[in-house]
Coordinates of C-alpha atoms and ligand atoms in Angstrom, one line a residue:
M88 CA 0.1 -0.1 0.1
I89 CA 1.4 3.4 -1.1
G90 CA 0.6 6.6 0.8
L91 CA 0.7 9.9 -1.8
Y92 CA 0.7 12.5 0.8
N93 CA 4.3 13.8 1.2
T94 CA 5.2 10.9 -0.8
T95 CA 9.1 10.9 -2.5
L96 CA 7.5 9.3 -5.6
S97 CA 7.4 11.3 -8.6
S98 CA 3.9 12.5 -10.0
T99 CA 4.4 9.8 -12.7
E100 CA 5.2 7.1 -10.2
Q101 CA 2.3 8.1 -8.0
Q102 CA -0.1 8.3 -11.3
Q103 CA 1.3 4.4 -12.1
A104 CA 0.9 3.2 -8.4
L105 CA -2.8 4.9 -8.4
R106 CA -3.7 2.8 -11.5
R107 CA -1.8 -0.7 -10.3
G108 CA -4.3 -0.7 -7.3
D109 CA -1.1 0.1 -5.0
V110 CA -3.1 3.1 -3.6
P111 CA -6.4 1.6 -2.4
V112 CA -9.5 3.5 -1.7
A113 CA -12.3 3.4 0.9
V114 CA -15.5 5.2 -0.1
Y115 CA -17.9 5.6 2.7
G116 CA -21.5 5.7 1.8
L117 CA -22.8 3.8 -1.0
G118 CA -26.3 5.6 -1.9
K119 CA -27.3 7.5 -5.1
M120 CA -24.0 9.4 -5.0
G121 CA -21.6 7.0 -3.4
L122 CA -22.4 4.0 -5.3
P123 CA -21.5 5.5 -8.8
L124 CA -18.6 7.3 -7.3
A125 CA -17.2 3.8 -5.8
A126 CA -17.4 2.3 -9.2
V127 CA -15.7 5.0 -11.2
Y128 CA -13.1 5.0 -8.6
A129 CA -12.6 1.3 -9.0
K130 CA -12.2 1.5 -12.8
A131 CA -9.7 3.9 -12.6
T132 CA -7.7 2.2 -9.7
G133 CA -8.9 -1.2 -9.5
N134 CA -8.7 -1.4 -5.7
V135 CA -11.8 -0.1 -3.9
T136 CA -13.5 -1.0 -0.7
G137 CA -17.0 0.3 -0.3
M138 CA -18.3 1.1 3.0
D139 CA -22.2 1.2 4.2
I140 CA -24.0 0.6 7.3
D141 CA -26.7 -0.9 5.4
E142 CA -26.1 -4.8 4.9
D143 CA -28.4 -5.1 2.0
V144 CA -26.4 -2.5 0.1
V145 CA -23.3 -4.5 1.2
R146 CA -24.8 -7.9 0.0
Q147 CA -26.0 -6.4 -3.3
L148 CA -22.9 -4.8 -4.1
N149 CA -20.7 -8.1 -3.7
A150 CA -23.3 -9.8 -5.7
G151 CA -22.4 -7.3 -8.4
E152 CA -25.9 -5.7 -8.4
C153 CA -26.8 -1.9 -8.3
H154 CA -29.4 -0.8 -5.7
V155 CA -29.5 2.5 -7.2
G156 CA -32.0 2.6 -10.2
K157 CA -32.4 4.9 -13.3
E158 CA -28.6 5.8 -13.6
P159 CA -27.5 4.9 -17.2
G160 CA -24.7 2.5 -17.3
L161 CA -24.3 2.0 -13.7
P162 CA -25.5 -1.6 -13.3
E163 CA -23.1 -2.7 -15.9
L164 CA -20.2 -0.8 -14.4
V165 CA -20.9 -2.2 -10.8
A166 CA -21.0 -5.6 -12.2
E167 CA -17.9 -5.2 -14.0
Q168 CA -15.8 -3.9 -11.1
V169 CA -16.9 -6.6 -8.8
E170 CA -16.4 -9.2 -11.2
R171 CA -12.8 -8.2 -11.9
G172 CA -12.4 -7.6 -8.3
A173 CA -11.9 -3.9 -8.5
L174 CA -14.8 -3.4 -6.2
R175 CA -15.9 -4.7 -2.9
A176 CA -18.1 -3.8 0.0
T177 CA -18.1 -4.1 3.5
A178 CA -20.2 -2.8 6.7
D179 CA -17.3 -3.1 9.1
G180 CA -15.7 0.7 9.0
S181 CA -12.6 -0.3 10.4
E182 CA -12.0 -3.1 7.6
A183 CA -12.6 -0.4 5.0
A184 CA -10.3 2.1 6.9
D185 CA -7.6 -0.4 7.5
S186 CA -7.5 -1.4 3.7
A187 CA -7.3 2.4 2.2
A188 CA -4.8 5.1 2.1
V189 CA -7.4 7.4 0.1
H190 CA -10.7 7.9 2.2
V191 CA -13.8 9.1 0.3
I192 CA -16.6 10.4 2.3
I193 CA -19.9 10.7 0.8
V194 CA -22.4 10.0 3.6
P195 CA -25.4 11.9 4.0
T196 CA -25.1 15.6 5.6
P197 CA -28.7 16.4 6.5
L198 CA -30.2 19.4 8.4
S199 CA -31.8 18.6 11.6
D200 CA -35.3 20.1 12.4
D201 CA -34.1 23.1 13.9
K202 CA -32.3 23.8 10.5
E203 CA -28.6 23.2 11.9
P204 CA -26.5 21.2 10.0
D205 CA -26.4 17.6 11.2
L206 CA -23.0 15.9 10.8
A207 CA -23.4 13.1 13.1
I208 CA -23.2 10.4 10.4
F209 CA -20.2 12.5 9.1
Q210 CA -18.7 12.4 12.3
S211 CA -19.1 8.5 12.9
V212 CA -17.1 8.1 9.5
L213 CA -14.5 10.4 10.9
D214 CA -14.3 8.2 13.9
T215 CA -13.9 4.9 11.6
I216 CA -11.2 6.5 9.4
A217 CA -9.2 7.4 12.6
T218 CA -8.8 3.8 13.3
G219 CA -7.3 2.9 10.1
I220 CA -5.7 6.2 8.9
A221 CA -1.6 5.7 8.5
P222 CA 0.8 8.2 7.2
G223 CA 0.6 9.3 3.8
D224 CA -2.9 8.7 3.6
M225 CA -5.6 11.2 2.0
V226 CA -9.1 12.2 3.3
I227 CA -11.4 13.6 0.5
V228 CA -14.8 14.8 1.5
E229 CA -17.2 14.9 -1.4
C230 CA -20.3 15.5 0.8
T231 CA -21.7 18.6 1.2
V232 CA -20.6 20.3 4.5
P233 CA -20.5 23.6 6.1
P234 CA -17.7 26.1 5.3
G235 CA -14.8 25.5 7.3
T236 CA -15.3 22.0 8.2
S237 CA -12.3 20.1 6.4
R238 CA -9.9 22.4 8.3
D239 CA -11.8 23.0 11.4
L240 CA -13.1 19.7 12.2
V241 CA -12.1 16.7 9.8
A242 CA -8.2 17.7 10.0
P243 CA -7.8 18.2 13.7
Y244 CA -10.4 15.3 14.7
I245 CA -8.5 12.9 13.0
E246 CA -5.5 14.2 14.2
A247 CA -6.4 13.9 17.7
A248 CA -8.5 10.6 17.0
S249 CA -5.7 8.7 15.4
G250 CA -2.3 10.1 16.9
L251 CA -1.0 11.2 13.8
S252 CA 0.5 14.5 13.3
H253 CA -1.7 16.6 10.9
E254 CA 1.8 16.7 8.7
E255 CA 1.2 13.0 8.0
F256 CA -2.0 13.0 6.3
G257 CA -4.1 15.2 3.8
V258 CA -7.4 16.5 3.9
A259 CA -9.2 18.0 0.8
F260 CA -12.8 19.2 -0.2
C261 CA -13.8 17.9 -3.5
P262 CA -17.2 18.5 -4.0
E263 CA -19.7 15.9 -5.6
R264 CA -21.3 18.0 -8.4
T265 CA -23.6 15.0 -9.4
A266 CA -27.4 14.8 -10.4
S267 CA -29.3 11.4 -10.1
G268 CA -30.2 10.4 -13.4
R269 CA -26.5 11.3 -14.9
A270 CA -24.5 10.2 -12.1
L271 CA -21.4 8.4 -14.0
E272 CA -21.5 11.3 -16.8
D273 CA -21.4 14.1 -14.2
I274 CA -18.7 12.1 -11.9
T275 CA -16.5 11.4 -15.1
G276 CA -16.3 14.8 -16.9
A277 CA -19.5 16.9 -17.2
Y278 CA -18.2 19.6 -15.4
P279 CA -14.6 20.8 -13.7
K280 CA -13.8 19.0 -10.7
I281 CA -13.2 21.3 -7.8
V282 CA -10.6 20.5 -5.3
G283 CA -9.6 22.4 -2.0
G284 CA -7.0 21.0 0.5
V285 CA -6.3 22.0 4.2
D286 CA -2.8 22.5 2.8
D287 CA -1.0 23.0 -0.5
E288 CA 0.2 19.2 -0.5
S289 CA -3.4 18.1 0.4
T290 CA -4.7 20.1 -2.7
R291 CA -1.9 18.7 -5.0
V292 CA -2.9 15.1 -3.8
A293 CA -6.4 15.4 -4.4
A294 CA -5.7 16.9 -8.0
L295 CA -3.6 14.0 -9.0
I296 CA -6.2 11.6 -7.9
Y297 CA -9.0 13.2 -9.7
G298 CA -6.9 13.6 -12.7
E299 CA -7.5 10.0 -12.8
I300 CA -11.1 10.3 -12.2
T301 CA -12.6 13.1 -14.7
S302 CA -11.8 13.9 -18.0
N303 CA -12.6 17.5 -17.5
E304 CA -10.2 20.1 -16.3
I305 CA -9.4 20.1 -12.2
I306 CA -9.6 23.7 -10.5
E307 CA -7.4 24.1 -7.4
M308 CA -8.9 26.3 -5.0
S309 CA -6.8 28.4 -2.6
D310 CA -8.0 26.2 0.6
S311 CA -10.6 23.8 1.5
T312 CA -13.0 26.5 2.9
T313 CA -13.1 28.1 -0.4
A314 CA -13.9 24.6 -2.0
E315 CA -16.5 23.8 0.3
S316 CA -18.1 27.3 -0.4
V317 CA -18.2 26.6 -4.1
K318 CA -20.4 23.8 -3.6
L319 CA -22.5 25.8 -1.2
F320 CA -22.6 28.9 -3.5
E321 CA -23.8 26.4 -6.4
G322 CA -26.5 25.7 -4.4
L323 CA -27.5 29.1 -3.0
Y324 CA -27.6 30.3 -6.4
R325 CA -30.0 27.6 -7.5
D326 CA -32.3 28.1 -4.4
V327 CA -32.4 32.1 -5.0
N328 CA -32.8 31.6 -8.6
I329 CA -35.9 29.1 -8.0
A330 CA -37.0 31.5 -5.6
L331 CA -37.5 34.3 -8.3
A332 CA -39.1 31.9 -10.6
N333 CA -41.6 30.9 -8.3
E334 CA -42.3 34.7 -7.2
L335 CA -43.2 35.5 -11.0
G336 CA -45.4 32.3 -10.7
R337 CA -47.2 33.8 -7.9
I338 CA -47.9 36.9 -9.9
R339 CA -49.0 35.2 -13.1
D340 CA -52.6 35.9 -12.2
D341 CA -51.7 39.8 -11.6
L342 CA -50.1 39.9 -14.8
G343 CA -52.6 38.0 -17.1
I344 CA -49.8 36.4 -18.9
D345 CA -47.9 33.0 -19.2
V346 CA -44.6 33.9 -17.0
R347 CA -43.2 30.5 -18.4
E348 CA -43.6 31.7 -21.8
A349 CA -42.2 35.3 -20.8
I350 CA -39.3 33.4 -18.8
D351 CA -38.2 31.4 -21.9
A352 CA -37.8 34.7 -23.8
A353 CA -36.0 36.4 -21.1
N354 CA -33.4 33.5 -21.1
T355 CA -32.6 34.1 -24.6
Q356 CA -29.9 36.6 -23.7
P357 CA -26.9 35.3 -21.9
F358 CA -27.2 37.4 -19.0
C359 CA -30.4 35.7 -17.8
N360 CA -30.9 32.3 -16.7
I361 CA -34.4 32.2 -14.7
H362 CA -35.3 29.1 -13.7
E363 CA -38.6 27.2 -13.5
P364 CA -41.6 27.9 -11.2
G365 CA -43.1 25.0 -9.3
P366 CA -44.9 23.5 -6.6
G367 CA -41.8 23.6 -4.0
V368 CA -37.9 23.0 -3.6
G369 CA -37.3 19.3 -2.5
G370 CA -34.0 17.0 -2.0
H371 CA -31.7 16.9 0.9
C372 CA -29.5 19.5 -1.2
I373 CA -30.7 22.4 -2.4
P374 CA -33.7 23.4 0.4
W375 CA -30.7 22.5 3.0
Y376 CA -27.6 24.1 1.9
P377 CA -28.6 27.6 2.4
Y378 CA -28.7 26.7 6.1
F379 CA -25.1 25.4 6.0
V380 CA -24.1 28.9 5.6
T381 CA -26.5 30.9 7.5
S382 CA -26.0 28.7 10.7
R383 CA -21.9 29.8 10.2
V384 CA -22.0 33.4 9.6
E385 CA -22.9 36.1 11.6
T386 CA -23.9 38.7 9.2
E387 CA -27.5 38.9 8.2
T388 CA -28.8 37.0 5.1
P389 CA -31.8 38.5 4.4
L390 CA -32.0 37.2 0.6
I391 CA -31.0 33.6 1.5
L392 CA -33.6 33.3 4.0
T393 CA -36.3 35.1 2.0
A394 CA -35.7 32.6 -0.9
R395 CA -36.1 29.8 1.5
E396 CA -39.3 31.3 2.7
V397 CA -40.6 31.9 -1.0
N398 CA -39.9 28.4 -1.9
D399 CA -41.2 26.8 1.1
G400 CA -44.7 28.8 0.6
M401 CA -45.1 27.0 -2.9
P402 CA -46.6 23.7 -1.5
T403 CA -49.5 25.5 0.1
F404 CA -49.8 28.1 -2.8
T405 CA -50.0 25.1 -5.2
A406 CA -52.9 23.2 -3.0
Q407 CA -54.8 26.5 -2.4
K408 CA -54.8 27.2 -6.2
L409 CA -56.6 23.8 -6.8
G410 CA -59.3 25.2 -4.2
D411 CA -59.6 28.4 -6.1
E412 CA -59.9 26.5 -9.5
L413 CA -62.6 24.2 -8.0
G414 CA -64.4 27.0 -6.7
R415 CA -64.5 28.6 -10.2
A416 CA -65.9 25.4 -11.5
G417 CA -68.6 25.7 -8.8
R418 CA -67.3 23.2 -6.8
D419 CA -66.0 23.1 -3.3
I420 CA -62.6 21.6 -2.3
E421 CA -64.3 20.6 1.0
G422 CA -65.2 16.9 0.8
A423 CA -63.5 16.7 -2.6
T424 CA -61.3 13.7 -3.7
V425 CA -57.8 14.9 -4.7
A426 CA -55.0 13.0 -6.1
V427 CA -51.5 14.1 -5.7
L428 CA -49.2 12.8 -8.7
G429 CA -45.9 12.3 -7.6
V430 CA -44.4 12.3 -3.9
T431 CA -40.7 12.0 -4.5
Y432 CA -39.0 15.4 -4.9
R433 CA -37.9 14.8 -8.4
P434 CA -39.2 12.4 -11.4
G435 CA -37.3 9.0 -11.5
V436 CA -35.4 9.5 -8.2
A437 CA -36.9 7.9 -5.2
E438 CA -35.8 10.6 -2.7
I439 CA -38.8 11.9 -0.5
R440 CA -36.2 14.1 1.9
A441 CA -37.8 17.7 1.8
T442 CA -40.3 16.8 -0.7
P443 CA -42.7 19.5 -1.9
A444 CA -45.6 16.8 -1.6
A445 CA -45.5 16.6 2.1
G446 CA -46.8 20.3 2.3
V447 CA -49.2 19.9 -0.7
I448 CA -50.9 17.0 0.6
E449 CA -51.0 18.7 4.3
T450 CA -52.6 21.9 3.0
L451 CA -55.1 19.9 0.7
S452 CA -56.1 17.9 4.1
E453 CA -56.4 21.0 6.0
L454 CA -58.7 22.4 3.3
G455 CA -60.9 19.4 3.8
A456 CA -60.0 17.2 0.8
N457 CA -59.8 13.5 0.6
V458 CA -56.4 13.1 -0.3
L459 CA -55.0 10.2 -2.2
A460 CA -51.5 9.8 -3.8
V461 CA -49.5 8.3 -6.7
D462 CA -45.8 7.4 -7.0
P463 CA -44.8 4.5 -8.9
L464 CA -41.2 4.7 -7.1
L465 CA -42.4 4.6 -3.8
D466 CA -44.4 1.9 -1.5
D467 CA -47.4 2.3 -0.3
D468 CA -46.6 2.7 3.4
V469 CA -43.9 5.5 2.6
V470 CA -46.9 7.4 0.7
A471 CA -49.2 6.8 3.7
S472 CA -46.7 8.3 6.0
F473 CA -47.5 11.6 4.4
G474 CA -51.1 11.3 5.2
A475 CA -52.4 10.4 1.8
T476 CA -54.1 7.4 0.7
P477 CA -51.8 5.3 -1.5
V478 CA -53.5 4.4 -5.0
A479 CA -51.8 2.6 -7.7
L480 CA -51.4 4.4 -11.1
D481 CA -53.4 1.8 -13.1
E482 CA -56.3 1.8 -10.1
L483 CA -56.5 5.8 -10.1
A484 CA -59.4 5.9 -12.7
T485 CA -61.6 3.8 -10.1
Y486 CA -61.8 6.5 -7.7
D487 CA -64.3 9.5 -8.5
V488 CA -61.5 12.3 -8.4
D489 CA -62.6 15.7 -8.3
G490 CA -58.9 17.2 -8.7
M491 CA -55.4 16.5 -9.3
V492 CA -52.0 18.0 -8.3
L493 CA -49.2 17.2 -10.3
V494 CA -46.3 17.7 -8.1
T495 CA -43.4 15.5 -9.6
P496 CA -44.0 14.3 -13.2
H497 CA -42.7 10.9 -13.2
E498 CA -42.4 9.4 -16.8
E499 CA -45.2 6.6 -15.7
F500 CA -47.8 9.5 -15.7
D501 CA -47.1 10.3 -19.5
D502 CA -49.6 7.5 -20.1
I503 CA -52.6 8.5 -17.8
D504 CA -55.9 8.2 -20.0
W505 CA -57.1 11.6 -19.0
A506 CA -60.3 10.5 -21.0
A507 CA -61.2 8.1 -18.0
F508 CA -61.8 10.9 -15.7
D509 CA -64.8 13.3 -15.8
D510 CA -64.9 16.9 -14.5
L511 CA -61.3 17.0 -13.5
V512 CA -59.8 20.5 -12.0
V513 CA -56.0 20.1 -12.4
V514 CA -53.2 22.1 -11.1
D515 CA -50.2 21.2 -13.2
G516 CA -47.1 22.0 -10.9
R517 CA -44.3 21.7 -13.5
G518 CA -46.1 22.3 -16.6
T519 CA -45.7 19.0 -18.1
L520 CA -49.5 18.1 -18.7
G521 CA -50.4 20.2 -21.9
D522 CA -54.0 19.7 -23.0
I523 CA -55.4 17.0 -21.3
G524 CA -59.0 17.9 -22.0
H525 CA -59.7 18.9 -18.4
R526 CA -59.7 22.4 -16.6
V527 CA -55.7 22.7 -15.9
Y528 CA -54.2 25.7 -14.0
T529 CA -50.4 25.4 -14.5
I530 CA -48.0 27.2 -12.1
G531 CA -46.5 30.0 -13.9
S532 CA -48.7 29.8 -16.9
G533 CA -52.4 30.2 -15.7
P534 CA -55.5 28.4 -16.7
T535 CA -56.4 26.5 -20.1
E536 CA -59.9 26.6 -21.5
T537 CA -60.1 23.3 -23.6
V538 CA -62.6 21.1 -21.3
S539 CA -63.6 18.2 -23.5
H540 CA -64.0 15.8 -20.9
Q541 CA -66.7 18.2 -19.0
T542 CA -70.1 17.0 -18.2
V543 CA -70.9 19.5 -15.6
A544 CA -71.6 23.2 -16.8
P545 CA -69.3 25.3 -15.1
D546 CA -70.6 28.5 -13.1
G547 CA -68.3 30.3 -15.4
G548 CA -66.9 32.6 -12.9
D549 CA -64.4 35.2 -13.9
R550 CA -60.7 34.4 -14.6
Ligands
NAI245 N1 -28.1 13.4 -4.3 C1 -27.6 14.1 -4.5 O1 -28.2 14.8 -5.8 C2 -26.4 14.7 -4.3 C3 -25.9 14.7 -2.8 N2 -24.7 15.4 -2.7 C4 -24.2 14.7 -1.2 O2 -23.8 13.6 -1.1 C5 -24.7 13.1 0.1 C6 -25.0 11.5 0.1 O3 -26.3 11.8 -0.8 P1 -26.8 10.5 -1.5 O4 -25.8 9.3 -1.9 O5 -27.9 10.8 -2.4 O6 -27.5 10.0 0.0 P2 -28.2 8.5 0.0 O7 -29.2 8.7 1.0 O8 -28.8 8.1 -1.1 O9 -27.4 7.4 0.4 C7 -26.5 7.7 1.7 C8 -26.0 6.4 2.2 O10 -24.8 6.2 2.9 C9 -25.2 5.2 4.0 N3 -24.8 5.4 5.5 C10 -25.6 6.1 6.1 N4 -24.6 6.5 7.5 C11 -23.7 5.5 7.1 C12 -22.3 5.5 8.0 N5 -22.4 6.1 9.2 N6 -21.4 5.0 7.3 C13 -21.4 4.6 6.1 N7 -22.4 4.6 5.4 C14 -23.6 5.3 5.9 C15 -26.6 5.0 3.9 O11 -26.7 3.5 4.2 C16 -26.6 5.3 2.3 O12 -26.4 3.9 1.7 C17 -25.6 14.2 0.5 O13 -25.8 14.4 1.8 C18 -25.2 15.5 -0.3 O14 -24.2 16.2 0.9 C19 -23.9 15.8 -3.4 C20 -24.4 16.2 -4.6 C21 -25.6 15.5 -5.2
SAJ246 C1 -27.5 22.6 -10.5 C2 -27.6 21.5 -10.0 O1 -28.4 21.0 -11.3 N1 -27.8 20.8 -9.1 C3 -28.2 19.6 -9.0 C4 -29.1 19.5 -7.2 O2 -29.5 18.2 -7.6 P1 -31.0 17.9 -6.9 O3 -31.0 16.3 -7.2 O4 -31.1 18.7 -5.6 O5 -32.2 18.6 -8.1 P2 -32.5 20.0 -8.5 O6 -32.6 19.8 -10.0 O7 -31.6 20.9 -8.0 O8 -34.0 20.0 -7.7 C5 -34.1 20.5 -6.5 C6 -35.4 20.8 -6.3 O9 -35.8 22.2 -6.9 C7 -37.0 21.9 -7.9 N2 -36.6 23.0 -9.0 C8 -35.5 22.6 -9.8 C9 -34.9 23.6 -10.8 C10 -36.1 24.6 -11.1 O10 -35.9 25.3 -11.8 N3 -37.3 24.8 -10.6 C11 -37.6 24.0 -9.5 O11 -38.6 23.9 -8.5 C12 -37.0 20.5 -8.1 O12 -38.1 20.1 -8.5 C13 -36.4 20.0 -6.9 O13 -37.4 19.6 -6.1 O14 -28.2 19.5 -6.4 C14 -27.1 18.8 -6.3 C15 -26.5 19.2 -5.1 O15 -25.8 20.0 -4.9 O16 -26.4 18.0 -4.1 C16 -25.9 19.0 -7.3 O17 -25.2 18.3 -7.2 C17 -26.7 18.8 -8.6 O18 -26.0 18.9 -9.9

């Protein structure tokens, strides 16, 4: 086993050692992001031990199976790397830590209920690494952490827990810039790789390692805190931008225009990139990262927090819009049967953390509706945990549904037979339904008029 931090080997000899498998890698966390990352590391180095506390994840990987769905190329890559002996998994953290000279951390870094970064899982991995780290080792943090974490927590903690001097091992933050559904593409070269070490030698080693992982350029930041901030700034930009789009979506009725049409046109000049209005911002990244920053700075951050308020208000806005639209059709949401389409936070991704569907279901229930929910990626008990009645997509037409709210446009919804429903009033949160022959209000675009599947004369009502 060769350690790269402060090695006397030349760069070429280090690259050769990496490719030969003489610099073993441990990847802690084998989820939607960790599994593809471990597989790419295995292809590049031939010697990766994945570590996960989920025994099923470990068992499936060691059987050459891929537990992460809808990632093009990943099942084949996992099977190939396990088959050739380049990738294995264990639930035993110390076994992984003892085996490796490069330790890559990609476990959840969630937000607590009081909106503070919760690094308990991350901390447990630091404890694990400290049991097996050796001089020359490198610690790479890929999961998103508050600014200053690598410098102020990772390095001193491992130094104290392992007995090594901080001059004997490296620490760098190299953010995962990957979106589910395109993980391999993103990991191997869609964007430049950001690396930032707690010292120059850590930055150098991280750059050398990622030179074997990505075909894109490596951007070496001044230090780890700058690199951590890059990742967070990407998320802040996205959340604030989406909040602008949502605020424009909220004033659509005042303006009497299709705001989506206007945004698309505004974005035709290079200084404008307004995102899309929707029913809310979910996932364990974009809605949570802002608090990784605001919780760590003294200065007031009104824009960041106001954007969070706007985005967190969209689920209620969306559900209330259905009440308004039923009212315009002369019907009452009180006692109505309403189906929520899509409970996960994004299409094709079985992830429910911070999903906008939670707020949509809650508000519909508060308005007195009988709420059903359809999500082809989730088990019934998960859907029911949100307070809605789980319904299989192919059984939805057997219910006497008055209204629907499209929160997450899974591809399975493309096959809905809208003619099988009568007198529907629909709110389309994502602008993906088009003309379905029912009264549809699209967040951002407003109401459509074509109602071919209408049997009850509406009271008309003003628009
Ligand atoms: N999901 C995304 O789109 C992106 C996520 N990230 C970062 O990556 C982190 C992980 O994201 P995902 O892979 O989507 O999460 P995930 O929930 O899909 O997977 C997390 C994995 O970590 C495992 N785990 C939990 N505790 C552990 C422990 N103590 N030791 C070892 N393994 C443990 C879980 O069993 C699970 O397999 C996120 O928190 C975020 O910071 C970064 C970019 C994109
Ligand atoms: C710029 C970008 O695409 N960032 C990605 C993002 O991934 P994530 O899976 O969180 O999805 P997302 O597309 O940002 O969507 C987050 C939430 O925001 C909503 N959303 C997104 C874009 C938009 O215009 N309007 C909108 O309402 C989505 O519906 C979803 O509920 O965040 C990831 C992260 O930072 O962890 C990052 O690695 C991914 O590349």
